[in-house]
Amino acid sequence: MRLHRLTVTGFGPFGGTQTVDFDALSEAGLFLLHGPTGAGKTSVLDAVCYALYGAVPGARQSVGIPLRSDHAPAGTSTEVLLDLTVGDRRLEITRRPAQQRRKKNGSGFTTERAQSWLREYRPDTGRWTDLSRSHQEIGKEIEAVVGMSREQFCQVVLLPQGDFARFLRADAEARGKLLGKLFDTARFQKVEERLAELRKSAQRQVESGDEKLLALAHRMAQAAGPVAADRPTPDIRPGEPGLAEAVLDWAAVARAGAREQLAVAEARSARTEGHQAEARDALDGVRELAEAQRRHAEALRRRTELDTRRPEYEAWQARLDRGRKAERVAAPLALREEAEQEHRAARADRDRSAAALPAPLADAGQERLTAREREARQELAALAGARGAERRAAELDRERAELDREARADEEALRETADWLDGWESTRPELNRRIEEAQEAATRAEQLAGRLEATGRRLTAARRRDQLTARAETAHRQLTEARERAAGAKETWLDLRERRLRSIAAELAARLAPGEPCAVCGSSDHPAPARPGDGHVDRAAEDVAYTAHTEADAARSAAEQETAVVREALTAARAEADDQPVTVLTAEVAELERSLDQARRLAGGAHAAREALAAAEREHDQRLGARRDTERRAAARTSRREALDEQRAALGAELARLLGGTGGGVAERAAALEADIARLAEAAETVRALEQSARRLKEADARLGDAAYRAGFDTPAAAKEALLTDEQHRELQRRLDAWQAEAAAVADRLAEPDSRAAAARPPADTAAAEAAYTAAERAVREAAATLAAHRDRVTALARLSAEAATEVRRLGPLREEYERVARLAGLAAGTSADNQRKMRLESYVLAARLEQVAAAATARLQRMSAGRYTLVHSDARSGTKRAGLGLHVVDAWTGAERDTATLSGGETFFASLALALGLADVVTDEAGGVRLDTLFIDEGFGSLDDQTLDEVLDVLDSLRERDRSVGIVSHVADLRRRVPVQLEVVKGRSGSTVRLRTGAGALGG
């Protein structure tokens, strides 16, 4: 990578635009970047880093130093442009940080976002081509082509002040942090972290399995109960070795003890079951004897009871025999009762129908009633013609009533229409007047809206005018104060500067040392150096006064700008407000708003008024047409009404003739005749039914008397009394059958030989046999419960032991994996006993890199130290600290290897420089072999003597053999004589500038 040109504008201490021609500086291979303290030497390197990576080096980036120059004029944008070649590509990078700029419209400032441009020069076309304007894309592209991150670039290309001296003396931990950033060994740290995570995960799995094993052991202890009382569960914590074997051994012993107790319980259960069977057989024999004795005694009791109830049995038998004889009279008796019921019903129907007839016909016979029925039917037939006349009369009456209703409705409509038409002449002008008023209000609203808008702008301007008036007074007062402070600060600074210049000789004399040449005359003799007098002012006091002067001057400029902006805005506001007070304009705006609101409300009724007028005109035309139609219908109704009246009179005369003056209508007369016909027909039928039922009742009495005589009963009433119902017959038969069955069963029971033999034996003792059997059954239950408990214990222990064995088999590979991962994690983390030097994996990799860096640095350190010193890497441990990143120096004069902290100040510098150059070579190779053609070394040369300085410069000058250019950043005066090509940074009141000096002269920046 070779730098060609750097252009900065308003950046850091550079107020204007400054250009650094690195091509001219690199021709000599070695150039000097110098200038007074605070002039901006390091800012040149900051600009290079900012152009490449969009940020300044880490230390200055972290403290938040602003990039924009305080000396930059308003309107000038802060910008950095870098032209460089990387490999075979010529690139140009332009960057602008986020910064404040004045608004184009109005007052105040706005923040302009950061911007970046990347261009590439195409040799084939001879033109620059735009590549990107994205910060992210440009950052990725630069890091890819350069091959280094910002941290690596700042350590390799911009060798920073004192960093490598600290690196040289640092401990292993601090040295490892820097090397880790440069060589990107985070992946090895991630390997360590990943191994640690795997170890923790495997450990959690193993401990979880061990906890499960212990839980199974506790569950087996609970299941074993008394079996394991004298053998507690293994007292081993999860994760400790031997847990699985201890749990399995304990489970085997518990299972053996449980099986022994199960065998004892089974033998006891078999004995109790045999005793229970014997007790059951004895109890069954006693119960059989007791039952036989009870049955014999019960049979004797029942026989005695049957003998006592024999008369009752004989009465039941006699009653059943008499009922069977009466069954031959049942049929005639039923016929007689049926005939009697029919006769009573016929008589009731005759009485009911006779009550509905007129008195002359109440006792009439069937023939008279039938004749009267025929007369009524003939009269009903004569009314058929009158029905049609009556229906036609009703239709004429309905039509006549409809005509009257229509006439009344038309008369009402004519009256309402006449009233509405009478008011038409006043309604129409009123609607036209409403339309005209709405149109006038719309025109007035447009005028008022224009006046309100103009007055509103004037009111806003008046309020802004009043606010700006107060701001203008404040700004004027602040400007006066700022001018006074600026004048006082400038006067103080000039006074101090004058006093310092008067005693500058004393200040220069303070830097003289015996034997050292004078910076003014070059003499090494100093016979009478000047002494500071009273009131001496040093450089620091002048710088403080100058800083106060520049700050006060900047505050004055800002106050002048603020005052000018406020005055300009105030003038514009006064012109727009037309010198009217805010109260007057506020009242005018309120009045205009009220008038505008009223005009808009009136104008909003225009459409409704037009619609109302159109609707009224349509209704006027409709009412005129409706009145003409109504008059025509009234004339037609008059003619129709006269015709209907004539037809109705003719029909009335005919109906009066047909009804014969009975009154009512045809329907009423016909209904009355139909009712008379129904009553007469019903009465004739009831008379006939009564005569027939009387004949049947007489015949049934004769048949019943004959049947009772033949059955052996004196009267039909006696036969009826002896007759049994089906339920009575079944009940008597049931009683007789039960008595006979009971007698037969008792005889059979008393005839049984077993019953007689049992009755002859002593009474059975059932209670004693039952007590013996209950005791035997209780013993069986207790033995069975004990046996079941032992079986459950054996089953549970077998199941839990199988689960424990399965868990042990599952844990075997996990435990092996945990031990393997734990050994790897401990080895990588440096905590394992196998890692004797306690070196972490990342430290091991960095140690290899540090060994390469030490070898590369030694090649230059030997030249700088005249072959005396050699840098070597050491992996020895220091006390309890881990090994791997030690750095020692070998002194060829003594042959001793010692710590780098024992080097003197000058030795530390050139050892650090050699280390930095060696590190640059190794990092370059690590980053992909990108060639670094430009290096910068920032400060540190003041600690070298003349001989060592010559040797260091020779080493740096030798870099030209590899076509490299090295820039030395220093304010050491002796370097200005030794390095002819120089870039001088000159500090001034308006900002710093750069000047290129060569052997031929100086070129302005």
JSON list of C-alpha atoms in Angstrom, two decimals, residues 259-273 783-784 786-788 790-791 794:
[
{"chain": "A", "resi": 259, "resn": "ARG", "atom": "CA", "xyz": [-37.00, -62.53, 47.77]},
{"chain": "A", "resi": 260, "resn": "GLU", "atom": "CA", "xyz": [-36.09, -64.37, 51.02]},
{"chain": "A", "resi": 261, "resn": "GLN", "atom": "CA", "xyz": [-38.91, -62.69, 52.91]},
{"chain": "A", "resi": 262, "resn": "LEU", "atom": "CA", "xyz": [-41.29, -63.47, 50.02]},
{"chain": "A", "resi": 263, "resn": "ALA", "atom": "CA", "xyz": [-40.54, -67.22, 50.34]},
{"chain": "A", "resi": 264, "resn": "VAL", "atom": "CA", "xyz": [-41.28, -67.11, 54.12]},
{"chain": "A", "resi": 265, "resn": "ALA", "atom": "CA", "xyz": [-44.57, -65.27, 53.48]},
{"chain": "A", "resi": 266, "resn": "GLU", "atom": "CA", "xyz": [-45.64, -67.82, 50.84]},
{"chain": "A", "resi": 267, "resn": "ALA", "atom": "CA", "xyz": [-45.12, -70.77, 53.28]},
{"chain": "A", "resi": 268, "resn": "ARG", "atom": "CA", "xyz": [-47.10, -69.02, 56.00]},
{"chain": "A", "resi": 269, "resn": "SER", "atom": "CA", "xyz": [-49.93, -68.26, 53.59]},
{"chain": "A", "resi": 270, "resn": "ALA", "atom": "CA", "xyz": [-50.16, -71.94, 52.54]},
{"chain": "A", "resi": 271, "resn": "ARG", "atom": "CA", "xyz": [-50.50, -73.06, 56.22]},
{"chain": "A", "resi": 272, "resn": "THR", "atom": "CA", "xyz": [-53.26, -70.56, 57.02]},
{"chain": "A", "resi": 273, "resn": "GLU", "atom": "CA", "xyz": [-55.21, -71.58, 53.91]},
{"chain": "A", "resi": 783, "resn": "ALA", "atom": "CA", "xyz": [-51.07, -63.84, 55.51]},
{"chain": "A", "resi": 784, "resn": "ALA", "atom": "CA", "xyz": [-52.36, -62.83, 52.05]},
{"chain": "A", "resi": 786, "resn": "THR", "atom": "CA", "xyz": [-48.26, -59.88, 53.96]},
{"chain": "A", "resi": 787, "resn": "LEU", "atom": "CA", "xyz": [-47.60, -62.01, 50.87]},
{"chain": "A", "resi": 788, "resn": "ALA", "atom": "CA", "xyz": [-48.96, -59.30, 48.53]},
{"chain": "A", "resi": 790, "resn": "HIS", "atom": "CA", "xyz": [-43.68, -58.85, 49.75]},
{"chain": "A", "resi": 791, "resn": "ARG", "atom": "CA", "xyz": [-44.60, -59.57, 46.12]},
{"chain": "A", "resi": 794, "resn": "VAL", "atom": "CA", "xyz": [-39.98, -57.70, 44.96]}
]
